[in-house]
PDB file of C-alpha atoms in Angstrom:
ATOM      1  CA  UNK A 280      -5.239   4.576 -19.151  1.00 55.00           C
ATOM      2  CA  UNK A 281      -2.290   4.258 -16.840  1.00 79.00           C
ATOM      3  CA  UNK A 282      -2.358   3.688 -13.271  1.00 87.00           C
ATOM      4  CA  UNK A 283      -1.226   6.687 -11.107  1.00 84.00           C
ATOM      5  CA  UNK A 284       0.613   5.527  -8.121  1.00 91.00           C
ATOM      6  CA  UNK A 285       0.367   7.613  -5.445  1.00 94.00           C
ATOM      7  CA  UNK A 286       0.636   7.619  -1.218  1.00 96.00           C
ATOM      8  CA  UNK A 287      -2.502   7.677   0.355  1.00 98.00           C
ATOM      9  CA  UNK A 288      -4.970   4.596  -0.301  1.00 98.00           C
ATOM     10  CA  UNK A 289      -8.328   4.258   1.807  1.00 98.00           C
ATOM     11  CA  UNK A 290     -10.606   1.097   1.633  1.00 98.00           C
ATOM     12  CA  UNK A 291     -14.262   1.258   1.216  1.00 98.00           C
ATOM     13  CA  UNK A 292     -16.715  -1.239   1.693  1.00 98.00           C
ATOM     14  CA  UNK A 293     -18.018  -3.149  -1.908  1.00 98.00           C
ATOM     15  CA  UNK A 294     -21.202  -3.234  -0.557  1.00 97.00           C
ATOM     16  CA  UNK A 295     -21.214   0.934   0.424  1.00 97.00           C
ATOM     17  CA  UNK A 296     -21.959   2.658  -3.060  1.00 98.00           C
ATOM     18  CA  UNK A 297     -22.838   5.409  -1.089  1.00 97.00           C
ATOM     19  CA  UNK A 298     -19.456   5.659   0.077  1.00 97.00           C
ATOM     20  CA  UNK A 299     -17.306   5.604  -3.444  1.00 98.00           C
ATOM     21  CA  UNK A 300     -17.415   8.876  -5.095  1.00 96.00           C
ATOM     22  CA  UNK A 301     -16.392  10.012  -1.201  1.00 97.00           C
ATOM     23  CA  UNK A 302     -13.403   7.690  -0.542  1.00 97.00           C
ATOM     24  CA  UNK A 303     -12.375   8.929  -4.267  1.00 97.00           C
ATOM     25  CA  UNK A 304     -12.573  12.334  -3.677  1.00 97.00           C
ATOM     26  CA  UNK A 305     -10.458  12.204  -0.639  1.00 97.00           C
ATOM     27  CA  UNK A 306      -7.802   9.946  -1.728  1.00 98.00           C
ATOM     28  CA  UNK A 307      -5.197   9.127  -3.864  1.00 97.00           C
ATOM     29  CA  UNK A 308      -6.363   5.586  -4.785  1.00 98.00           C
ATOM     30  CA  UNK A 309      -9.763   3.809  -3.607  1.00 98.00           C
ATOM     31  CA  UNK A 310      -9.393   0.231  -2.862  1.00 98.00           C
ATOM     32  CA  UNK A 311     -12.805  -1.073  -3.427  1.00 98.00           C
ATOM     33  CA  UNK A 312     -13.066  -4.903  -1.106  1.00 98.00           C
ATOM     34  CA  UNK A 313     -14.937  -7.654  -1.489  1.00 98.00           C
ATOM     35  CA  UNK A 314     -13.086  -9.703   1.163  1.00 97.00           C
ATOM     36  CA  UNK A 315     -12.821  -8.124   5.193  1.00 94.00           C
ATOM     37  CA  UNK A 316     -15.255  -5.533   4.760  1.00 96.00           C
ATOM     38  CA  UNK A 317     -18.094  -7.274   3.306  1.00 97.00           C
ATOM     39  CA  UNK A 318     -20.257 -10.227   5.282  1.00 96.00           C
ATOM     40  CA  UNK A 319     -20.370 -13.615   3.925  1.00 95.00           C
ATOM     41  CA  UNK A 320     -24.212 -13.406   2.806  1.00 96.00           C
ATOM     42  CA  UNK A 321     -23.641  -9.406   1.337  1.00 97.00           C
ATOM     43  CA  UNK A 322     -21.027 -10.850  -1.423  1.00 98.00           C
ATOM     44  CA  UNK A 323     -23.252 -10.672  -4.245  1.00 97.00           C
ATOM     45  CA  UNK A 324     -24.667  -7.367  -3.472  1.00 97.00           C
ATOM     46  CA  UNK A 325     -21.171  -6.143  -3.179  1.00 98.00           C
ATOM     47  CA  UNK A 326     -20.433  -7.384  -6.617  1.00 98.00           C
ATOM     48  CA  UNK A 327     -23.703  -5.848  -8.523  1.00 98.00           C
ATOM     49  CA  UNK A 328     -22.782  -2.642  -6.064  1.00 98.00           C
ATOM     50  CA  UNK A 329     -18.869  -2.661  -7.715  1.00 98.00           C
ATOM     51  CA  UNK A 330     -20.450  -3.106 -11.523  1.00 98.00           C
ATOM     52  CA  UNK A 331     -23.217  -0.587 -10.991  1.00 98.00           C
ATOM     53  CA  UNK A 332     -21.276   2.343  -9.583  1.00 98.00           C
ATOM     54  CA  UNK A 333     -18.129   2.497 -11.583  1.00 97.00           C
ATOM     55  CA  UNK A 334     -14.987   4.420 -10.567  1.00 98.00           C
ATOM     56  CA  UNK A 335     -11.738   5.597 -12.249  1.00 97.00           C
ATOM     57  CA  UNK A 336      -9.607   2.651 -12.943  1.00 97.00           C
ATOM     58  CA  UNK A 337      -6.307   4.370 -13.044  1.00 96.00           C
ATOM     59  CA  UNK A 338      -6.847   5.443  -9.316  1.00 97.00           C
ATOM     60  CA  UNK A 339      -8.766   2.140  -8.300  1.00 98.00           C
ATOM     61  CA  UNK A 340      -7.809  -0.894  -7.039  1.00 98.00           C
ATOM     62  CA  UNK A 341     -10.099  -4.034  -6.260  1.00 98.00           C
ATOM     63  CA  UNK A 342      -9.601  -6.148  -3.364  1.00 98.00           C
ATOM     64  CA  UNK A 343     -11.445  -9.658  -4.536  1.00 98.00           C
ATOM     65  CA  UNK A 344     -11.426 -12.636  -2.038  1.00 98.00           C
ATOM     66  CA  UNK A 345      -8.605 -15.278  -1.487  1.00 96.00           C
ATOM     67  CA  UNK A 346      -8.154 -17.801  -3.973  1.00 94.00           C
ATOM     68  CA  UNK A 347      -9.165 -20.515  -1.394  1.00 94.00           C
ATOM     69  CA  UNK A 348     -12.451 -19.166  -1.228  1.00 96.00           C
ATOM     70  CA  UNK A 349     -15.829 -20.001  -2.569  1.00 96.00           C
ATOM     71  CA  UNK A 350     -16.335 -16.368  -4.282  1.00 97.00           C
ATOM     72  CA  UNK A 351     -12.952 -16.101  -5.677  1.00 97.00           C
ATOM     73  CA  UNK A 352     -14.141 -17.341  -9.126  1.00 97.00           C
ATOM     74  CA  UNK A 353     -17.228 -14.884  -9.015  1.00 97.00           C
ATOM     75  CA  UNK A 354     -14.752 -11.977  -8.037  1.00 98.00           C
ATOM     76  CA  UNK A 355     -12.932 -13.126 -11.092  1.00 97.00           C
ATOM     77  CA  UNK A 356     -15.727 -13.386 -13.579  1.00 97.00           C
ATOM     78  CA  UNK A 357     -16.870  -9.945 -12.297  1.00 97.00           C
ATOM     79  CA  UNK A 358     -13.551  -8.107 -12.566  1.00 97.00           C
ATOM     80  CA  UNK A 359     -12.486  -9.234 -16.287  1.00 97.00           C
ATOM     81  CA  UNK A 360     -15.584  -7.882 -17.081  1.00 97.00           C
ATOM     82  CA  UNK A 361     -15.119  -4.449 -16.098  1.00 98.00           C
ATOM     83  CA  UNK A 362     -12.095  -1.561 -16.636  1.00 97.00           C
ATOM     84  CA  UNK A 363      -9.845  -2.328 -13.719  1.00 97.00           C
ATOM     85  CA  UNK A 364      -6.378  -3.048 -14.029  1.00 97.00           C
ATOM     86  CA  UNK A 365      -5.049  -3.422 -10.508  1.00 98.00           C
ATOM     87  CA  UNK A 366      -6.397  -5.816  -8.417  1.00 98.00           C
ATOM     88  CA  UNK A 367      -5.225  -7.026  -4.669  1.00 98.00           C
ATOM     89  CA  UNK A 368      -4.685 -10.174  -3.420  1.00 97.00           C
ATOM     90  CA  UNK A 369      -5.229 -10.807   0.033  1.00 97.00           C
ATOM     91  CA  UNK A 370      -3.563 -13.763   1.795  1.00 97.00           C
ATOM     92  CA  UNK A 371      -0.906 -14.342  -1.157  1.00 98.00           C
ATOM     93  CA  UNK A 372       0.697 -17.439  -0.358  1.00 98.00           C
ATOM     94  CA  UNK A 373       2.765 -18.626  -3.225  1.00 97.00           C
ATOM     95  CA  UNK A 374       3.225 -17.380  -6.389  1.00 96.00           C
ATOM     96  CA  UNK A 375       0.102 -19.649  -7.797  1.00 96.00           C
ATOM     97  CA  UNK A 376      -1.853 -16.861  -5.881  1.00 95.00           C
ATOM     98  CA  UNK A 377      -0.967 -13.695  -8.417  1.00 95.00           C
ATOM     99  CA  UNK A 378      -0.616 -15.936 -11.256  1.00 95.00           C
ATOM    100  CA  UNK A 379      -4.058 -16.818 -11.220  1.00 94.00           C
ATOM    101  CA  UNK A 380      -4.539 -13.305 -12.560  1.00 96.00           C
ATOM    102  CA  UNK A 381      -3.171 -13.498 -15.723  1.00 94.00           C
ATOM    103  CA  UNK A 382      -3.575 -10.303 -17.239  1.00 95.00           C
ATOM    104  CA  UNK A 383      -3.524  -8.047 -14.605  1.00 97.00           C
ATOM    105  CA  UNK A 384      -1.496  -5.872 -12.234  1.00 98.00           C
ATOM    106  CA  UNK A 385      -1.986  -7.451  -8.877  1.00 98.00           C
ATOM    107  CA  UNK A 386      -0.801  -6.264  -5.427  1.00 98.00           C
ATOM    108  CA  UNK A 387       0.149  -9.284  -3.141  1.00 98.00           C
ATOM    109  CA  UNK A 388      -0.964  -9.047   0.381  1.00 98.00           C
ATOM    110  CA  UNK A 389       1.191 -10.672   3.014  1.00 98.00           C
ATOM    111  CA  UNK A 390      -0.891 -11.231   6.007  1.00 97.00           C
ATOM    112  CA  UNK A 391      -0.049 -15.348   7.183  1.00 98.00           C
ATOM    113  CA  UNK A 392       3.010 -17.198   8.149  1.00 98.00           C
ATOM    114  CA  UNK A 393       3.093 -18.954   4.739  1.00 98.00           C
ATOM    115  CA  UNK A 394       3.273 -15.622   2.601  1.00 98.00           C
ATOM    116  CA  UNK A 395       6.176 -14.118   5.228  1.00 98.00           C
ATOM    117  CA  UNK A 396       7.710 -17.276   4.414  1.00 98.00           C
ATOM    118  CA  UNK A 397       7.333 -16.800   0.864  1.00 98.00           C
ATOM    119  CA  UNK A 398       7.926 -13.679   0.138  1.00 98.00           C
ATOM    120  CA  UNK A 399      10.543 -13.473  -2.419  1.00 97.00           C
ATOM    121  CA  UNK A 400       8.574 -15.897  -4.158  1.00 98.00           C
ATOM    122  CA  UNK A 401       5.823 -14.075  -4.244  1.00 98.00           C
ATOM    123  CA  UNK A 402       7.492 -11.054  -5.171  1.00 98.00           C
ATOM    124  CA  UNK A 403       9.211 -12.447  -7.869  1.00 98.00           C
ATOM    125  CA  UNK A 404       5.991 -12.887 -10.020  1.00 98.00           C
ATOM    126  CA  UNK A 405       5.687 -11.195 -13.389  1.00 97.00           C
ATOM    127  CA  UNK A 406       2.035 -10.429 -12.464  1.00 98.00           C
ATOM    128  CA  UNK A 407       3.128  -8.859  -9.040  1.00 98.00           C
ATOM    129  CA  UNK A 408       3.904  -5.046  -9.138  1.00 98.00           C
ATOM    130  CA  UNK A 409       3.768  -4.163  -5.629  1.00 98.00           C
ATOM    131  CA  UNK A 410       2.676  -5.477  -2.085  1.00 98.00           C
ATOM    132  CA  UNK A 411       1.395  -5.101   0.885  1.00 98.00           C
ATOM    133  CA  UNK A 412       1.346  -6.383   4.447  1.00 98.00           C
ATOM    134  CA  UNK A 413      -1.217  -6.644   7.260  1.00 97.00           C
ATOM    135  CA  UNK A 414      -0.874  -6.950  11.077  1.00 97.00           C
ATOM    136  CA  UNK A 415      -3.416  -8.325  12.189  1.00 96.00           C
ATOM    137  CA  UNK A 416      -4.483 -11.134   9.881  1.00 97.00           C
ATOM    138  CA  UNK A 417      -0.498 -12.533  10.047  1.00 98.00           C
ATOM    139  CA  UNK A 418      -0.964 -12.302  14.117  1.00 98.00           C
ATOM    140  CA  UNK A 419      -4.040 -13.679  14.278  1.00 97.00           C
ATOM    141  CA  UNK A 420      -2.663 -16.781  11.603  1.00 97.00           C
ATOM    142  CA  UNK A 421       0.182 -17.067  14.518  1.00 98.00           C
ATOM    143  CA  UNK A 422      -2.121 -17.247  17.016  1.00 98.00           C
ATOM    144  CA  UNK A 423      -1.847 -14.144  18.902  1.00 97.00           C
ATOM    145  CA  UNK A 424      -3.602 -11.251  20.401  1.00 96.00           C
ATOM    146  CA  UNK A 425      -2.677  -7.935  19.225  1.00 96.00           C
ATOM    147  CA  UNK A 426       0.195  -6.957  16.952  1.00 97.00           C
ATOM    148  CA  UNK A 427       1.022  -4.088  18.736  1.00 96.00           C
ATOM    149  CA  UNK A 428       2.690  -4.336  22.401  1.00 94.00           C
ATOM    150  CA  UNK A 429       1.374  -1.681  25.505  1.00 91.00           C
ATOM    151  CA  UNK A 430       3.611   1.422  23.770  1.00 88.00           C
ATOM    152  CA  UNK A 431       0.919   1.071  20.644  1.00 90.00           C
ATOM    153  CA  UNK A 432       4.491  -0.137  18.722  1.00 93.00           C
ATOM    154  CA  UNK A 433       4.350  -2.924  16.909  1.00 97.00           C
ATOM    155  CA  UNK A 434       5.428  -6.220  18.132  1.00 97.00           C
ATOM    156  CA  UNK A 435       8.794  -7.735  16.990  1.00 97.00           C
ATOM    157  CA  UNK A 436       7.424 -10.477  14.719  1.00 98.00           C
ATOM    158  CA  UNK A 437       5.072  -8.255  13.012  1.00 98.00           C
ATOM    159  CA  UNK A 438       7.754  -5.630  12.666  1.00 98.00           C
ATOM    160  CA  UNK A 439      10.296  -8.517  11.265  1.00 98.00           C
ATOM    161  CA  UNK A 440       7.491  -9.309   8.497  1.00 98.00           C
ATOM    162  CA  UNK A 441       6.432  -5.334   7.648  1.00 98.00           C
ATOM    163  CA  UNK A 442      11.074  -5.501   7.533  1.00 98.00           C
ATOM    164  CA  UNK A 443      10.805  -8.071   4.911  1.00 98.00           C
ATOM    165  CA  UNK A 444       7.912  -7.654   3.436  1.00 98.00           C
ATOM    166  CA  UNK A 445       9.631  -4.107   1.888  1.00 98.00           C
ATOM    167  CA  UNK A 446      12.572  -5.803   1.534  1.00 98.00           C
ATOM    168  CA  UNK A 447      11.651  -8.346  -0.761  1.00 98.00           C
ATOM    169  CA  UNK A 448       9.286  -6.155  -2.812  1.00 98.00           C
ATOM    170  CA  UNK A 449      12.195  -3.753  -3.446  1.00 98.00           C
ATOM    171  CA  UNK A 450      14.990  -6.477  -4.072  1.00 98.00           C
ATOM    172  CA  UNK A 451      12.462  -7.084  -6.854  1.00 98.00           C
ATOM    173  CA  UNK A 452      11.470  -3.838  -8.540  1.00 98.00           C
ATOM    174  CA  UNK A 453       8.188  -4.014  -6.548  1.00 98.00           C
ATOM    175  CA  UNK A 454       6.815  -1.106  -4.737  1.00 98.00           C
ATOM    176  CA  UNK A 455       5.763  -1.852  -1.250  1.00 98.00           C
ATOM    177  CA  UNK A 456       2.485  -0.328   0.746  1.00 98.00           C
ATOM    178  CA  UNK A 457       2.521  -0.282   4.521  1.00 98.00           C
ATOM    179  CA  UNK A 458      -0.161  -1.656   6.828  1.00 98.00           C
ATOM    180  CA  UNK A 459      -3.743   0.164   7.954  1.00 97.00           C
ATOM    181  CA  UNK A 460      -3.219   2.252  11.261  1.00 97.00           C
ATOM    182  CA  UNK A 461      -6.464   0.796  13.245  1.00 95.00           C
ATOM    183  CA  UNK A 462      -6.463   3.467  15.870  1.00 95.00           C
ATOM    184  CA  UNK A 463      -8.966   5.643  14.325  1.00 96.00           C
ATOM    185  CA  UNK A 464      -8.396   8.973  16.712  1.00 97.00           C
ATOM    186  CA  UNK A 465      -4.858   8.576  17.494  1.00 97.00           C
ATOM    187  CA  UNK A 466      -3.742  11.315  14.402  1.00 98.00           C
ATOM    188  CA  UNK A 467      -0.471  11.809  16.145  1.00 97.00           C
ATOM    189  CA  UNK A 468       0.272   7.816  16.422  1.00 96.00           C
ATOM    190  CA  UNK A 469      -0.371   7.841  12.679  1.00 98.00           C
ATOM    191  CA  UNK A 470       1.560  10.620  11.792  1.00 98.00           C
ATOM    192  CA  UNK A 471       4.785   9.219  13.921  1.00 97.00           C
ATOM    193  CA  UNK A 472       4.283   5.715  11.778  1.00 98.00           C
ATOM    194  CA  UNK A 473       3.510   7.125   8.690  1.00 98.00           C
ATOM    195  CA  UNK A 474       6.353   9.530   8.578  1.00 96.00           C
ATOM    196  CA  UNK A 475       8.654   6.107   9.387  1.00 97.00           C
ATOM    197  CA  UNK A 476       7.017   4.629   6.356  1.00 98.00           C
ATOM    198  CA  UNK A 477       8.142   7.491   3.892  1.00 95.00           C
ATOM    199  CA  UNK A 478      11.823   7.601   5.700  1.00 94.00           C
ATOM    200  CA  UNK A 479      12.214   3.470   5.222  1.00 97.00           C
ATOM    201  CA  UNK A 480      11.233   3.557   1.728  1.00 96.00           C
ATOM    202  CA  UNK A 481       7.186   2.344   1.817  1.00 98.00           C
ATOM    203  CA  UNK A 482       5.449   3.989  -1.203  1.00 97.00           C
ATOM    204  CA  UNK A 483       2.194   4.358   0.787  1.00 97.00           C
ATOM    205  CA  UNK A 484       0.665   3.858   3.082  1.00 98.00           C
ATOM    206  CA  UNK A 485      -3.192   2.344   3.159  1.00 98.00           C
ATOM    207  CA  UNK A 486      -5.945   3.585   5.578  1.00 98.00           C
ATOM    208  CA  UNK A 487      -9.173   2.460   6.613  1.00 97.00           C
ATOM    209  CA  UNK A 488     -10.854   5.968   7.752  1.00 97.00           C
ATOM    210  CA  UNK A 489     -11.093   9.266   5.555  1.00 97.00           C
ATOM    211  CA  UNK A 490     -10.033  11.324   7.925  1.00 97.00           C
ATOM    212  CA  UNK A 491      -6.470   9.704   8.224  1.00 98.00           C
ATOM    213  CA  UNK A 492      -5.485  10.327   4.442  1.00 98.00           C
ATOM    214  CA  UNK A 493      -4.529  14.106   5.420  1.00 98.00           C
ATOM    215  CA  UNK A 494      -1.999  13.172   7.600  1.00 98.00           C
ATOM    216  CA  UNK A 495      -0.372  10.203   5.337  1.00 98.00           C
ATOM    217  CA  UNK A 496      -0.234  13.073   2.184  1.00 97.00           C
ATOM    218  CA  UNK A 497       1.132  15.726   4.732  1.00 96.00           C
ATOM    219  CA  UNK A 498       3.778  12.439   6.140  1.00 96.00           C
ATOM    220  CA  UNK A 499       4.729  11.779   2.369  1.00 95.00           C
ATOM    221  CA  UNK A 500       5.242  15.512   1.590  1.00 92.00           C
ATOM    222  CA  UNK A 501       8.560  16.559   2.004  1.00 87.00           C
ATOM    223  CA  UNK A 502       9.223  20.106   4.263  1.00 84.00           C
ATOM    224  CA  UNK A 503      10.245  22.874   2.820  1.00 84.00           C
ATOM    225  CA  UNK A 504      13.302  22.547   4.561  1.00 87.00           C
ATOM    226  CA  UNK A 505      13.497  19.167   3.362  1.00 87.00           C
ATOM    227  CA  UNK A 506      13.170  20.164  -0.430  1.00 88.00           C
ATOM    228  CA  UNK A 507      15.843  23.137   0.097  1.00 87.00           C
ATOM    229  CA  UNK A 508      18.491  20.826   0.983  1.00 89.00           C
ATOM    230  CA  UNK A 509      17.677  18.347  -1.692  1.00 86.00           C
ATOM    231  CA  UNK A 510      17.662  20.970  -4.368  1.00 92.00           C
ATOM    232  CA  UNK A 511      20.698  22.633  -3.045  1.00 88.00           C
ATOM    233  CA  UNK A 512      22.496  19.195  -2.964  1.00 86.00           C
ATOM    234  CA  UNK A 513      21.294  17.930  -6.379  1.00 90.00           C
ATOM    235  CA  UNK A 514      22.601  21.402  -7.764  1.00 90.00           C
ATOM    236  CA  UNK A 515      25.861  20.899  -6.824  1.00 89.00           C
ATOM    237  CA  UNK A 516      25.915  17.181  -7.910  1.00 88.00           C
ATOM    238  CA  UNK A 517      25.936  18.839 -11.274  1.00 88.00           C
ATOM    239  CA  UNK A 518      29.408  20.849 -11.324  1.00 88.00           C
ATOM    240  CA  UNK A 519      31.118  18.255  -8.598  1.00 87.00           C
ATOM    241  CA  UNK A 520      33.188  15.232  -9.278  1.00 83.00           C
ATOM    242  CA  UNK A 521      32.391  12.403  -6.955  1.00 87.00           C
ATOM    243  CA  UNK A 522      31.957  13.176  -3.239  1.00 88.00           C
ATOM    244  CA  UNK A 523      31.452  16.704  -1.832  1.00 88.00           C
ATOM    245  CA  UNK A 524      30.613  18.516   1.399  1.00 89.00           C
ATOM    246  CA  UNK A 525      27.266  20.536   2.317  1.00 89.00           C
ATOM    247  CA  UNK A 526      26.401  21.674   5.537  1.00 89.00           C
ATOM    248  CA  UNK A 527      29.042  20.316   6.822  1.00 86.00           C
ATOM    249  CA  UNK A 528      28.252  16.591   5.794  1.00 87.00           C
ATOM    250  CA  UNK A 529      29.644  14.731   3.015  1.00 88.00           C
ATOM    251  CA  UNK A 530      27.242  13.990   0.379  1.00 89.00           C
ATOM    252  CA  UNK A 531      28.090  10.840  -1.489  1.00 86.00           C
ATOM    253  CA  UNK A 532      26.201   8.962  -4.025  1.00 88.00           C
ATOM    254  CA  UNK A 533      23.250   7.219  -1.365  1.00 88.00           C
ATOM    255  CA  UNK A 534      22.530  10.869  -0.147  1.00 88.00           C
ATOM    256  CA  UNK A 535      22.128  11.891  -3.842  1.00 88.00           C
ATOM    257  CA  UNK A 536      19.504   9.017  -3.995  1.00 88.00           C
ATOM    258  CA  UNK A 537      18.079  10.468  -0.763  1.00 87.00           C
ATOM    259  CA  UNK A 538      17.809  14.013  -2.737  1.00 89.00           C
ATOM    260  CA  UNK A 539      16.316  12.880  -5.642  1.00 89.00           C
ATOM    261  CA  UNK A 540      13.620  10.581  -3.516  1.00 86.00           C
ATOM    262  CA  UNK A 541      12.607  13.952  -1.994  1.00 89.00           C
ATOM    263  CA  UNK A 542      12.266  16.144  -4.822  1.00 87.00           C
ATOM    264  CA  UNK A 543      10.241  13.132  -6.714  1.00 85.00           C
ATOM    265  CA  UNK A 544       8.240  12.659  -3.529  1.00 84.00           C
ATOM    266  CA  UNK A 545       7.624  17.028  -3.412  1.00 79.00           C
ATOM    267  CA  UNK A 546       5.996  16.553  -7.379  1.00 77.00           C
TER     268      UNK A 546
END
């Protein structure tokens, strides 16, 4: 069974069963953790919870612990014992971090000054086929506060990392998720940074509250305005030589590419 990418992810808790068959019925991909949203002494639990309440591997993905950790090896064990394919590794700091899991499909997550300095590294793994970042584990590894500044946008280093982080996953055939929105009832904020992440090129973007995975679907679904234009352009692409002008714009071969992104993104 292949896995279907698609825009909006939402983590549940390992240890909330209760909460699977919802966070799959309202998004695109569940991200099942074991790490941030479970308590040191609830690991286990979590574990028997993920093995006892099984979901659909090609739209789940399993966050497991950091390799530094004490419960990385019983993630592990757990994990090649059941169906999924796609598992996340938070606090990837090398590429000894993804090639640890041999065998699977694992999404790097850049969250420290060591992985931002690593990055093409890490994204140059065979066992790496996409990545993410996160704000506020890399500012809290700096040292600092918040990673957003009094506007609610984000500060300059953490913006410089989410930069590079899709940079280097693209330079090497990666996909690239952005980061969580943390403001739970700020739809609009969301919307604005979401619809930023579709422009830039993020393949989707990951959310920590049900209620937010509307907006990222209606962020990554093109207008129908949008979809006119593409269609129009990508028609004309077919009985045109090179360059040509539409609208009163020349349409070269990068706003092709921009066409074709939208009509892939409307399917």
């Amino acid at each position: 069974m292949s896995f279907e990418l698609a825009p909006a992810w939402l983590f549940v808790p390992a240890d909330r069963p209760d909460r699977y068959a919802k966070a799959a019925e309202r998004s695109d991909i569940v991200i099942v953790d074991l790490e941030d949203a479970v308590a040191e002494g609830d690991k286990d639990a979590a574990r028997q919870a993920l093995r006892a309440n099984p979901l659909d591997p090609a739209r789940t993905v399993v966050r497991i612990n950091a390799r530094d950790t004490e419960h990385f090896e019983a993630d592990l064990e757990l994990i090649r014992s059941l169906p999924y394919t796609h598992i996340m590794v938070p606090k990837a700091e090398s590429a000894e971090d993804p090639a640890a899991l041999s065998g699977f499909s694992v999404i790097a997550l850049i969250e420290t000054a060591r992985g931002a300095f690593k990055l093409a590294e890490i994204a140059s793994a065979c066992e790496v086929v996409g990545l993410m970042w996160g704000a506020e584990d890399l500012i809290a590894d700096l040292g600092g506060g918040s990673s957003r500044g009094p506007g609610g946008t984000y500060r300059d280093v953490a913006q410089h990392v989410r930069s590079q982080t899709l940079l280097a996953g693209r330079a090497h055939g990666k996909w690239v998720l952005d980061a969580i929105w943390t403001n739970i009832d700020d739809l609009a904020g969301l919307a604005e940074e979401a619809e930023d992440a579709v422009e830039s090129g993020f393949a989707g973007k990951v959310s920590i509250h049900p209620k937010h995975i509307a907006v990222v679907r209606e962020a990554y679904s093109p207008s129908g305005e949008q979809l006119d234009w593409a269609r129009q352009v990508l028609k004309l692409a077919e009985t045109s030589n090179g360059a040509f002008s539409f609208e009163g714009k020349m349409v070269d071969a990068p706003l092709l590419k921009h066409a074709e992104h939208i009509v892939a993104r409307a399917r």
